[in-house]
Coordinates of C-alpha atoms in Angstrom, one line a residue:
M1 CA 50.2 -68.7 -94.4
W2 CA 50.6 -66.7 -91.2
S3 CA 48.7 -67.6 -88.0
P4 CA 49.2 -66.1 -84.5
P5 CA 51.5 -68.0 -82.1
P6 CA 49.8 -70.4 -79.7
S7 CA 48.8 -69.2 -76.2
P8 CA 51.4 -70.3 -73.6
S9 CA 48.9 -70.6 -70.8
S10 CA 45.9 -72.2 -72.4
V11 CA 44.3 -74.6 -69.9
R12 CA 40.8 -76.0 -69.9
G13 CA 39.1 -77.8 -67.1
G14 CA 42.0 -80.0 -66.1
G15 CA 44.7 -78.1 -64.3
D16 CA 47.0 -75.2 -64.3
V17 CA 50.0 -74.0 -66.3
P18 CA 52.5 -72.1 -64.2
N19 CA 54.1 -68.9 -65.3
P20 CA 56.5 -66.3 -63.8
M21 CA 53.6 -64.8 -61.8
P22 CA 51.3 -67.9 -61.6
M23 CA 48.7 -66.9 -59.2
T24 CA 48.4 -63.5 -60.7
L25 CA 48.3 -64.8 -64.2
L26 CA 45.8 -67.6 -63.5
A27 CA 43.8 -65.2 -61.5
A28 CA 43.2 -63.0 -64.4
V29 CA 42.7 -65.4 -67.2
V30 CA 39.0 -66.0 -66.8
V31 CA 38.1 -63.0 -64.9
G32 CA 39.7 -60.6 -66.9
L33 CA 36.5 -59.8 -68.6
S34 CA 34.1 -61.9 -66.7
A35 CA 32.6 -59.0 -64.9
C36 CA 31.8 -56.5 -67.5
A37 CA 28.0 -56.5 -67.8
L38 CA 25.1 -54.1 -67.5
P39 CA 22.6 -54.7 -64.7
S40 CA 20.3 -57.6 -65.5
S41 CA 17.3 -55.3 -65.6
S42 CA 18.8 -53.7 -68.7
A43 CA 17.8 -55.8 -71.7
P44 CA 20.0 -55.9 -74.8
S45 CA 19.1 -52.9 -77.0
G46 CA 18.0 -53.1 -80.6
V47 CA 15.8 -55.5 -82.4
A48 CA 16.1 -57.4 -85.6
G49 CA 16.7 -55.1 -88.5
Q50 CA 17.0 -52.0 -86.3
A51 CA 20.1 -50.4 -85.0
S52 CA 19.9 -48.3 -81.9
N53 CA 21.2 -44.7 -82.1
P54 CA 23.7 -44.2 -79.3
P55 CA 25.8 -41.1 -79.0
R56 CA 28.7 -41.4 -81.4
V57 CA 31.5 -41.1 -79.0
E58 CA 34.6 -41.7 -81.1
H59 CA 36.9 -42.6 -78.2
T60 CA 38.7 -45.9 -78.9
L61 CA 38.3 -48.5 -76.1
V62 CA 41.9 -49.7 -75.5
T63 CA 42.1 -53.0 -73.7
A64 CA 44.8 -55.5 -72.9
V65 CA 44.9 -59.3 -72.8
R66 CA 48.0 -61.3 -71.8
S67 CA 48.0 -63.9 -74.6
E68 CA 47.6 -63.5 -78.3
P69 CA 44.8 -65.9 -79.5
N70 CA 45.3 -68.5 -82.2
T71 CA 42.0 -67.7 -83.9
L72 CA 38.8 -65.6 -83.4
A73 CA 36.5 -68.6 -84.0
E74 CA 34.3 -69.3 -80.9
R75 CA 34.6 -73.1 -81.3
P76 CA 37.7 -73.5 -83.3
I77 CA 38.3 -76.6 -85.4
Q78 CA 40.8 -78.9 -83.8
T79 CA 43.6 -78.1 -86.2
A80 CA 43.3 -74.4 -85.3
A81 CA 44.0 -74.6 -81.6
A82 CA 41.6 -72.8 -79.2
F83 CA 42.3 -70.0 -76.8
A84 CA 41.2 -70.4 -73.2
G85 CA 39.9 -67.6 -71.0
L86 CA 40.2 -64.8 -73.6
N87 CA 36.6 -63.7 -73.2
L88 CA 37.0 -60.3 -74.9
V89 CA 38.7 -61.8 -77.9
R90 CA 36.0 -64.5 -78.1
R91 CA 33.1 -62.2 -77.8
F92 CA 33.7 -59.0 -79.8
A93 CA 33.4 -60.6 -83.3
N94 CA 30.9 -63.4 -82.5
A95 CA 27.3 -64.0 -81.8
E96 CA 25.4 -67.1 -80.6
L97 CA 21.8 -68.3 -80.5
T98 CA 21.6 -67.1 -76.9
L99 CA 23.3 -64.9 -74.4
L100 CA 23.9 -65.6 -70.7
D101 CA 23.6 -62.4 -68.8
D102 CA 25.3 -61.2 -65.6
K103 CA 22.6 -63.0 -63.5
L104 CA 22.9 -66.2 -65.5
V105 CA 19.5 -65.5 -67.2
R106 CA 19.3 -66.9 -70.7
R107 CA 18.4 -64.3 -73.4
S108 CA 17.8 -64.8 -77.1
Y109 CA 20.4 -63.4 -79.5
L110 CA 20.4 -64.8 -83.0
A111 CA 17.3 -66.6 -82.2
E112 CA 13.9 -64.9 -81.8
A113 CA 13.1 -66.9 -78.6
L114 CA 14.4 -69.7 -76.5
P115 CA 13.0 -73.2 -77.0
Q116 CA 10.4 -74.1 -74.3
L117 CA 10.3 -77.6 -72.9
N118 CA 7.2 -79.7 -73.8
S119 CA 6.2 -77.4 -76.6
D120 CA 6.6 -77.5 -80.4
T121 CA 10.1 -76.0 -79.9
W122 CA 11.4 -78.6 -77.5
R123 CA 10.1 -82.1 -77.8
V124 CA 11.3 -85.2 -75.9
S125 CA 10.3 -88.6 -77.4
A126 CA 9.4 -91.8 -75.5
D127 CA 12.7 -93.4 -76.4
G128 CA 14.7 -90.5 -74.8
Q129 CA 15.7 -88.7 -78.0
M130 CA 15.1 -85.0 -78.2
E131 CA 14.5 -82.2 -80.7
T132 CA 14.7 -78.4 -80.4
T133 CA 13.6 -75.9 -83.0
W134 CA 15.1 -72.5 -83.2
H135 CA 13.6 -69.7 -85.2
L136 CA 16.2 -67.2 -86.2
R137 CA 15.8 -63.4 -86.3
P138 CA 15.3 -62.1 -89.8
G139 CA 17.7 -59.5 -91.3
V140 CA 20.9 -60.7 -89.7
T141 CA 24.0 -60.3 -91.8
W142 CA 27.6 -61.3 -91.5
H143 CA 30.3 -58.7 -91.2
D144 CA 30.9 -58.8 -95.0
G145 CA 27.2 -58.1 -95.6
A146 CA 26.2 -61.6 -96.7
P147 CA 22.8 -62.8 -95.2
F148 CA 23.0 -65.1 -92.3
T149 CA 20.8 -68.2 -92.7
S150 CA 20.1 -71.6 -91.0
Q151 CA 22.4 -73.2 -93.5
D152 CA 25.3 -71.5 -91.6
F153 CA 24.4 -73.8 -88.7
T154 CA 24.1 -76.9 -90.7
F155 CA 27.5 -76.2 -92.3
A156 CA 29.0 -75.5 -88.9
W157 CA 27.7 -78.9 -87.6
Q158 CA 29.3 -80.6 -90.6
L159 CA 32.6 -79.3 -89.4
Y160 CA 32.2 -79.8 -85.7
S161 CA 31.0 -83.4 -86.2
T162 CA 33.9 -84.3 -88.5
P163 CA 36.6 -86.0 -86.4
E164 CA 39.5 -84.4 -88.3
L165 CA 38.1 -80.9 -88.0
G166 CA 35.5 -80.8 -85.2
A167 CA 35.2 -80.6 -81.5
G168 CA 34.3 -84.3 -81.0
G169 CA 35.3 -84.2 -77.3
S170 CA 32.6 -81.8 -76.3
Q171 CA 29.5 -83.0 -74.6
F172 CA 27.3 -81.1 -77.0
V173 CA 28.8 -82.8 -80.1
R174 CA 28.5 -86.2 -78.5
A175 CA 24.9 -85.7 -77.7
V176 CA 23.7 -84.3 -81.1
K177 CA 22.4 -86.7 -83.8
E178 CA 21.9 -84.2 -86.6
V179 CA 21.2 -80.6 -87.4
A180 CA 18.7 -79.7 -90.1
A181 CA 17.5 -76.5 -91.8
P182 CA 13.9 -76.9 -93.0
D183 CA 13.9 -73.2 -94.2
E184 CA 16.2 -70.2 -94.2
L185 CA 15.3 -69.1 -90.7
T186 CA 14.7 -72.4 -88.9
V187 CA 17.3 -74.7 -87.3
V188 CA 16.3 -78.1 -85.9
I189 CA 18.7 -79.9 -83.6
R190 CA 18.1 -83.5 -83.0
Y191 CA 19.7 -85.2 -79.9
K192 CA 20.4 -88.8 -79.2
Q193 CA 19.4 -88.3 -75.6
P194 CA 17.9 -85.6 -73.3
Y195 CA 20.2 -82.6 -73.1
P196 CA 19.4 -80.1 -70.3
S197 CA 21.5 -77.3 -71.8
A198 CA 19.7 -77.4 -75.1
D199 CA 18.3 -73.9 -74.5
N200 CA 21.6 -72.4 -73.5
L201 CA 24.2 -73.2 -76.2
T202 CA 26.9 -71.0 -74.9
G203 CA 30.3 -71.5 -73.2
N204 CA 31.3 -75.2 -73.3
D205 CA 28.0 -76.0 -75.0
A206 CA 28.4 -73.3 -77.6
F207 CA 27.1 -74.1 -81.1
P208 CA 28.2 -71.0 -83.1
P209 CA 27.4 -70.7 -86.8
L210 CA 30.1 -70.4 -89.4
P211 CA 29.9 -68.4 -92.7
R212 CA 29.1 -71.1 -95.2
H213 CA 29.5 -68.7 -98.2
I214 CA 33.2 -68.2 -97.3
L215 CA 34.3 -71.6 -96.0
E216 CA 32.3 -74.2 -98.0
P217 CA 34.2 -73.7 -101.3
A218 CA 37.5 -74.1 -99.5
L219 CA 36.3 -77.2 -97.7
Q220 CA 35.2 -78.8 -101.0
Q221 CA 38.8 -78.6 -102.2
G222 CA 39.5 -81.5 -99.8
D223 CA 42.8 -80.2 -98.4
L224 CA 42.0 -80.1 -94.6
N225 CA 45.4 -78.8 -93.7
A226 CA 45.0 -75.8 -96.0
F227 CA 41.5 -75.3 -94.8
A228 CA 42.6 -75.2 -91.2
N229 CA 45.2 -72.5 -92.1
L230 CA 42.9 -70.2 -94.1
P231 CA 43.4 -66.5 -93.2
F232 CA 39.7 -66.5 -92.4
W233 CA 40.5 -68.1 -89.0
T234 CA 42.8 -65.1 -88.1
R235 CA 43.3 -61.8 -89.9
E236 CA 40.3 -62.2 -92.3
Y237 CA 37.8 -63.3 -89.8
I238 CA 34.1 -62.7 -90.5
G239 CA 31.6 -63.0 -87.7
L240 CA 28.2 -61.7 -86.5
G241 CA 29.3 -59.9 -83.3
P242 CA 29.1 -56.3 -82.3
F243 CA 32.6 -55.5 -83.7
H244 CA 34.2 -56.5 -87.0
L245 CA 37.9 -57.0 -87.2
D246 CA 39.8 -54.3 -89.1
R247 CA 43.4 -55.2 -88.4
W248 CA 45.5 -57.9 -86.7
E249 CA 49.1 -57.0 -86.1
P250 CA 50.8 -60.3 -85.1
G251 CA 52.4 -60.1 -81.7
S252 CA 51.1 -56.6 -81.0
F253 CA 47.4 -55.8 -81.2
M254 CA 44.0 -56.1 -82.9
E255 CA 41.7 -53.3 -84.0
A256 CA 38.0 -53.5 -84.6
S257 CA 35.1 -51.2 -85.5
A258 CA 31.5 -51.2 -84.3
F259 CA 29.3 -53.2 -86.8
D260 CA 26.4 -51.1 -87.9
Q261 CA 24.2 -54.1 -88.6
H262 CA 24.7 -55.9 -85.3
I263 CA 21.4 -57.5 -84.5
L264 CA 21.2 -56.0 -81.0
G265 CA 22.2 -52.6 -82.1
R266 CA 25.4 -50.8 -83.0
A267 CA 27.9 -50.8 -80.2
K268 CA 28.0 -47.6 -78.2
T269 CA 31.8 -47.6 -78.4
S270 CA 32.8 -47.0 -82.0
R271 CA 36.3 -48.5 -81.9
L272 CA 38.1 -51.3 -80.0
K273 CA 41.8 -51.9 -79.7
I274 CA 43.1 -55.1 -78.0
M275 CA 46.7 -55.1 -77.0
F276 CA 48.7 -58.3 -76.4
V277 CA 50.7 -57.5 -73.3
S278 CA 52.5 -60.5 -71.8
D279 CA 54.1 -58.5 -68.9
V280 CA 51.6 -57.9 -66.1
N281 CA 53.6 -54.9 -64.8
A282 CA 53.7 -53.3 -68.3
A283 CA 49.9 -53.6 -68.5
L284 CA 49.7 -52.0 -65.0
A285 CA 52.0 -49.1 -66.1
R286 CA 50.0 -48.5 -69.2
L287 CA 46.7 -48.4 -67.3
L288 CA 48.1 -46.0 -64.7
A289 CA 49.6 -43.8 -67.5
G290 CA 46.1 -43.5 -69.1
E291 CA 47.2 -45.5 -72.2
M292 CA 44.6 -48.2 -71.6
D293 CA 41.0 -48.2 -70.5
L294 CA 40.4 -51.8 -69.4
V295 CA 42.7 -54.7 -68.4
G296 CA 41.7 -58.3 -68.0
D297 CA 42.0 -61.8 -69.5
S298 CA 45.3 -62.3 -67.7
A299 CA 46.6 -58.8 -68.4
I300 CA 47.2 -58.2 -64.7
G301 CA 47.5 -60.4 -61.7
L302 CA 46.6 -60.0 -58.0
E303 CA 49.7 -58.0 -57.1
Q304 CA 48.9 -55.5 -59.8
A305 CA 45.2 -55.4 -58.7
F306 CA 46.3 -54.6 -55.1
T307 CA 48.4 -51.8 -56.4
L308 CA 45.5 -50.4 -58.3
K309 CA 43.3 -50.6 -55.3
G310 CA 45.5 -48.1 -53.7
D311 CA 45.7 -44.5 -54.9
W312 CA 44.3 -45.2 -58.4
E313 CA 41.0 -46.6 -57.2
K314 CA 40.8 -44.4 -54.1
R315 CA 41.0 -41.2 -56.1
G316 CA 38.2 -42.4 -58.4
A317 CA 40.4 -43.0 -61.5
G318 CA 39.0 -46.5 -62.0
L319 CA 37.5 -49.6 -60.4
V320 CA 39.1 -53.0 -59.6
R321 CA 37.1 -56.2 -59.2
L322 CA 37.9 -59.8 -58.4
R323 CA 35.8 -62.6 -59.7
T324 CA 35.8 -66.2 -58.4
S325 CA 36.2 -68.6 -61.2
Q326 CA 38.8 -71.3 -60.4
W327 CA 39.2 -73.9 -57.8
R328 CA 42.4 -74.7 -55.9
A329 CA 42.7 -78.2 -54.4
T330 CA 45.1 -80.9 -53.4
A331 CA 44.6 -84.3 -55.1
F332 CA 45.6 -87.6 -53.5
Q333 CA 47.3 -90.3 -55.5
L334 CA 44.8 -93.2 -55.4
R335 CA 46.3 -95.7 -57.8
P336 CA 47.6 -98.7 -55.8
E337 CA 50.5 -99.1 -58.2
L338 CA 51.7 -95.5 -57.7
V339 CA 50.7 -94.4 -54.2
N340 CA 53.3 -93.9 -51.5
P341 CA 52.6 -94.3 -48.6
R342 CA 49.8 -96.8 -49.0
A343 CA 48.1 -95.3 -46.0
L344 CA 46.8 -92.6 -48.3
L345 CA 44.4 -95.2 -49.7
D346 CA 42.6 -95.2 -46.3
V347 CA 39.9 -92.5 -46.3
R348 CA 40.4 -91.9 -42.6
V349 CA 44.0 -90.7 -43.3
R350 CA 42.8 -88.5 -46.1
R351 CA 40.2 -86.9 -43.8
A352 CA 42.8 -86.4 -41.1
L353 CA 45.0 -84.5 -43.5
A354 CA 42.0 -82.4 -44.5
H355 CA 41.3 -81.5 -40.9
T356 CA 44.9 -80.2 -40.5
V357 CA 44.8 -77.6 -43.3
D358 CA 44.2 -74.1 -42.0
K359 CA 42.7 -72.6 -45.2
Q360 CA 42.2 -69.1 -43.9
S361 CA 45.9 -68.9 -42.9
L362 CA 46.7 -70.0 -46.5
N363 CA 44.4 -67.3 -47.8
D364 CA 45.9 -64.6 -45.5
G365 CA 49.6 -65.7 -46.0
V366 CA 49.6 -66.2 -49.7
Y367 CA 46.6 -64.3 -51.2
H368 CA 46.3 -61.2 -49.0
G369 CA 43.0 -62.6 -47.6
E370 CA 41.3 -61.8 -50.9
M371 CA 40.3 -65.4 -51.9
S372 CA 37.4 -67.5 -50.5
T373 CA 38.0 -70.7 -48.7
S374 CA 36.3 -73.7 -50.2
D375 CA 34.8 -77.0 -49.1
Y376 CA 33.9 -78.3 -52.6
L377 CA 34.4 -77.4 -56.3
V378 CA 31.0 -75.6 -56.4
S379 CA 31.1 -72.0 -55.2
P380 CA 28.3 -71.0 -52.8
Q381 CA 27.7 -68.0 -55.0
S382 CA 27.3 -70.1 -58.2
Q383 CA 24.2 -71.4 -59.8
W384 CA 24.2 -74.7 -57.9
G385 CA 25.7 -73.4 -54.7
P386 CA 22.4 -73.5 -52.7
S387 CA 21.7 -77.0 -53.9
V388 CA 25.0 -78.5 -52.6
A389 CA 25.3 -76.4 -49.4
D390 CA 23.8 -78.9 -47.0
A391 CA 25.3 -82.0 -48.8
V392 CA 28.9 -81.0 -48.7
I393 CA 30.9 -82.7 -45.8
K394 CA 33.2 -80.1 -44.3
Y395 CA 36.5 -80.7 -42.6
P396 CA 37.2 -77.7 -40.4
Y397 CA 40.7 -77.2 -38.9
D398 CA 40.7 -79.6 -36.0
T399 CA 44.0 -81.3 -35.0
R400 CA 42.3 -83.4 -32.3
R401 CA 39.9 -84.9 -34.7
A402 CA 42.8 -85.5 -37.1
E403 CA 44.6 -87.5 -34.5
Q404 CA 41.5 -89.6 -33.7
L405 CA 41.2 -90.5 -37.4
M406 CA 44.9 -91.4 -37.7
N407 CA 44.6 -93.6 -34.6
E408 CA 41.5 -95.3 -36.1
A409 CA 43.5 -96.0 -39.2
G410 CA 46.2 -97.7 -37.1
L411 CA 48.8 -94.9 -37.0
T412 CA 50.0 -93.6 -33.6
R413 CA 52.5 -91.0 -32.5
S414 CA 56.0 -92.3 -31.9
P415 CA 58.3 -90.7 -29.3
D416 CA 59.6 -88.2 -31.9
G417 CA 56.0 -86.9 -32.3
F418 CA 55.4 -88.3 -35.8
F419 CA 52.7 -90.7 -36.7
T420 CA 53.9 -94.3 -37.4
S421 CA 52.3 -97.4 -38.8
P422 CA 53.2 -100.8 -37.5
T423 CA 53.5 -102.1 -41.1
E424 CA 54.9 -99.1 -43.0
G425 CA 56.8 -97.2 -40.3
R426 CA 56.8 -93.5 -40.2
F427 CA 54.0 -91.9 -42.2
K428 CA 55.9 -89.9 -44.8
A429 CA 54.3 -88.4 -48.0
E430 CA 55.2 -85.9 -50.7
L431 CA 53.3 -82.7 -51.5
K432 CA 54.0 -81.3 -54.9
T433 CA 52.9 -78.3 -56.9
A434 CA 53.9 -76.6 -60.1
E435 CA 56.6 -74.0 -60.0
S436 CA 55.5 -70.5 -59.2
P437 CA 56.0 -68.2 -56.3
D438 CA 52.5 -68.2 -54.9
W439 CA 52.0 -71.9 -55.3
V440 CA 55.3 -72.8 -53.8
N441 CA 54.7 -70.4 -50.9
E442 CA 51.3 -72.1 -50.4
M443 CA 52.8 -75.6 -50.5
T444 CA 55.5 -74.6 -48.0
I445 CA 53.0 -73.3 -45.5
M446 CA 50.9 -76.5 -45.8
A447 CA 53.8 -78.9 -45.5
A448 CA 55.2 -77.0 -42.5
A449 CA 51.8 -77.0 -40.7
W450 CA 51.4 -80.8 -41.3
R451 CA 54.8 -81.5 -39.9
K452 CA 54.0 -79.6 -36.7
T453 CA 51.0 -81.9 -36.2
G454 CA 53.0 -85.1 -36.6
L455 CA 52.5 -85.7 -40.3
D456 CA 55.9 -85.9 -42.1
I457 CA 55.1 -84.2 -45.4
Q458 CA 57.9 -83.3 -47.7
D459 CA 57.3 -80.6 -50.3
A460 CA 58.5 -80.8 -53.9
V461 CA 58.2 -78.5 -56.9
L462 CA 57.4 -79.6 -60.4
P463 CA 59.8 -77.6 -62.6
A464 CA 58.3 -75.2 -65.2
A465 CA 60.0 -77.3 -67.9
L466 CA 57.8 -80.2 -67.0
S467 CA 54.6 -78.3 -66.3
L468 CA 52.9 -79.6 -69.4
D469 CA 54.4 -83.1 -69.2
P470 CA 51.4 -85.4 -68.6
E471 CA 53.4 -88.2 -66.9
S472 CA 54.9 -85.8 -64.4
R473 CA 51.5 -84.4 -63.5
V474 CA 49.9 -87.9 -63.2
T475 CA 52.5 -90.1 -61.5
F476 CA 53.1 -88.2 -58.4
P477 CA 53.3 -90.6 -55.4
G478 CA 51.5 -88.6 -52.7
M479 CA 49.7 -85.3 -53.2
F480 CA 49.6 -82.6 -55.9
T481 CA 48.0 -79.2 -55.6
S482 CA 46.7 -77.6 -58.7
T483 CA 44.1 -75.2 -60.1
T484 CA 41.1 -76.2 -62.3
S485 CA 37.7 -75.0 -63.2
Q486 CA 35.0 -74.6 -60.6
G487 CA 31.3 -75.5 -60.8
E488 CA 29.5 -77.5 -63.4
T489 CA 32.3 -77.5 -66.0
A490 CA 34.6 -79.3 -63.5
L491 CA 32.3 -82.2 -62.7
T492 CA 33.3 -84.4 -65.6
G493 CA 36.9 -84.2 -64.7
Y494 CA 36.6 -86.7 -61.9
T495 CA 34.8 -89.6 -63.5
T496 CA 36.4 -93.0 -63.9
A497 CA 36.6 -92.4 -67.7
Q498 CA 38.8 -89.4 -67.1
I499 CA 41.6 -91.3 -65.4
P500 CA 44.7 -91.0 -67.6
K501 CA 46.2 -94.3 -68.6
V502 CA 49.8 -95.4 -69.4
E503 CA 48.7 -96.9 -72.7
D504 CA 47.6 -93.4 -73.7
R505 CA 50.9 -92.0 -72.4
W506 CA 48.9 -90.3 -69.6
R507 CA 47.6 -87.7 -72.1
I508 CA 43.9 -88.3 -72.1
G509 CA 41.8 -87.5 -69.0
S510 CA 42.0 -84.9 -66.2
N511 CA 41.3 -87.2 -63.2
R512 CA 45.0 -87.3 -62.3
G513 CA 44.7 -88.8 -58.9
G514 CA 42.9 -91.8 -60.3
W515 CA 39.8 -91.6 -58.1
S516 CA 37.0 -93.9 -59.1
S517 CA 33.5 -94.0 -57.7
P518 CA 30.7 -95.9 -59.5
D519 CA 28.2 -93.8 -57.5
Y520 CA 29.7 -90.6 -58.7
D521 CA 29.8 -91.8 -62.3
R522 CA 26.2 -92.9 -62.2
L523 CA 25.0 -89.6 -60.7
L524 CA 26.9 -87.5 -63.2
A525 CA 25.6 -89.5 -66.2
A526 CA 22.1 -89.0 -64.9
Y527 CA 22.7 -85.3 -64.2
F528 CA 23.7 -84.6 -67.9
T529 CA 20.5 -86.3 -69.2
T530 CA 18.0 -84.9 -66.7
L531 CA 15.9 -82.0 -67.8
E532 CA 14.1 -81.0 -64.6
P533 CA 16.1 -78.4 -62.7
S534 CA 15.1 -79.6 -59.2
Q535 CA 16.1 -83.1 -60.0
R536 CA 19.4 -81.9 -61.3
G537 CA 20.0 -79.9 -58.1
A538 CA 19.3 -83.1 -56.1
Q539 CA 21.8 -85.0 -58.3
M540 CA 24.4 -82.3 -57.8
A541 CA 23.9 -82.5 -54.1
Q542 CA 24.4 -86.3 -54.1
M543 CA 27.6 -85.9 -56.1
A544 CA 28.9 -83.4 -53.6
K545 CA 28.2 -85.8 -50.8
V546 CA 29.9 -88.7 -52.5
F547 CA 32.9 -86.6 -53.4
T548 CA 33.5 -84.9 -50.1
E549 CA 32.8 -88.1 -48.1
D550 CA 35.4 -90.1 -50.0
M551 CA 37.9 -87.2 -50.0
P552 CA 39.8 -87.7 -53.2
M553 CA 41.0 -84.1 -53.0
I554 CA 41.3 -81.5 -50.2
S555 CA 39.4 -78.4 -51.3
L556 CA 41.4 -75.3 -50.5
L557 CA 40.3 -72.0 -52.1
F558 CA 38.4 -70.4 -54.9
L559 CA 40.8 -68.2 -56.7
A560 CA 39.6 -64.8 -57.8
Q561 CA 40.7 -63.2 -61.1
P562 CA 41.1 -59.5 -61.3
Y563 CA 40.1 -56.9 -63.9
A564 CA 40.1 -53.2 -63.9
H565 CA 38.7 -50.3 -65.9
V566 CA 38.7 -46.6 -65.9
S567 CA 35.8 -44.8 -64.3
A568 CA 34.7 -43.2 -67.5
L569 CA 33.7 -46.6 -68.9
R570 CA 30.2 -47.5 -68.0
G571 CA 28.4 -50.8 -68.0
V572 CA 31.2 -53.0 -66.6
L573 CA 29.7 -54.9 -63.7
P574 CA 30.2 -58.1 -61.7
V575 CA 28.7 -61.4 -62.8
A576 CA 28.2 -64.8 -61.2
P577 CA 31.1 -67.2 -61.2
E578 CA 29.9 -69.0 -64.3
G579 CA 29.1 -65.7 -66.1
D580 CA 31.0 -63.7 -68.7
I581 CA 31.1 -59.9 -68.4
T582 CA 31.5 -59.5 -72.2
W583 CA 27.9 -60.7 -72.9
N584 CA 26.8 -57.0 -73.3
I585 CA 30.0 -55.4 -74.7
H586 CA 27.8 -53.6 -77.2
E587 CA 26.2 -51.7 -74.3
W588 CA 29.5 -50.4 -72.8
E589 CA 29.7 -46.7 -73.2
W590 CA 31.7 -43.6 -72.2
N591 CA 30.7 -41.2 -69.5
P592 CA 30.2 -37.9 -71.4

């Protein structure tokens, strides 16, 4: 049975995968479509059972994504590998209980309303267990015309909670005890513990329904391998979203049509074509030639975005935007059995190294000054930015302070100008990054600047052939610079439980530097079980202080991801770093 090839650059929460144009590729993966939204003042059109009547403009919206997805399922079963960052592909055919708009305001979608804490729809018991009740909109149908009911959620839970098929590693799945359907339009979710995202089951917390009428008979046959390879997951996909899949040409494109019965109204764009274009320059050429209307989801990189910002944008042909979504940082090796030199285990040495990184020079020299320098993994523009602003300990470029810290740690300058330890000799450490022009350039600049300040740092490149090898990315002796998620989704990556272990062949866990802080672990556990937003903000601030004080990583930059669209396409607007521009794809329309 045919299924699309796996995405070569699918990374989630734990690092980066290099490519021939790494920064440009990574920069587009998440942003590609993360900025296409109507203003927050514009509510989703349409109501249950009613389709809006937009102008029937028959122009096909032609877009490009860099990687062909493995499936259209929003939360794929484990044996049907997920796609990462392909927001347009994820969104066009699917619908969830809620939508997160461009201002991170939660809106109801398949549900009539959001659960309200301390009401009949959101109860917390004395023993810490929790229950939410969702009332579904009536009149919703799947793309094949079958009625959508609460049993589609209970069936989906059956799959997600089955280890051989589900998403057992997600925090949502671990927190849920059971899902019940007391009637056709009511879903009750019972949690083992308080779960603060219970009214926002999107993104990493997504709990999308699955068409029981299609999948249950196949599941009952008992062949899980055959079930995972059903054509439903690919070319025969049936969803609830604003577009239904018409055609999937492997290795080339997808075509979709506006779904007349979409619960928020028929999409204002009648047809959608998604091209799979692996060459960023080819995507750029097609956009400039008028063959495409929107590029994102890794279709172009920064260099192509800068090209578009020239004549194309200046003459009003289109608009280019950059969205902050990923965090670039240098991790220290903190495992005593792997670290070299051992001086890196001294927090004063790590702070000294942080004080001798000129982040703005990196930004200007590598990223055209278009990135934002960072002090912590939470962007100031994100949801929790204001909460952590005063708690983050900053390490401005200050070579004098760096020398003081080195001296306090027992390292002094020798006659040749390099810092030396009486027990280890010259301080000499390795800085490594994955193979890619931008990242190697960044590493070279950092290492050269460190050497000028008396820190003998030697740069090394992890070959592309080893980019996905867990051992190579975990057992580095000194420092490793990589890209990962920013904000709340990145927090769990630095707990003690996320430290990869040799007995697991280094494959499980994203805390590659081996940092362990009981205080951080405790605060994070409390954060994910605290319902009161102000308390969560305080916990986030405390985590930021613990992290930046102990300095397990040098925070460098927030990487922006580009997307571009023609001027005639309306409704494509910026969103917050955690947002997704495709939330209102049904409202995108053509300028008459």
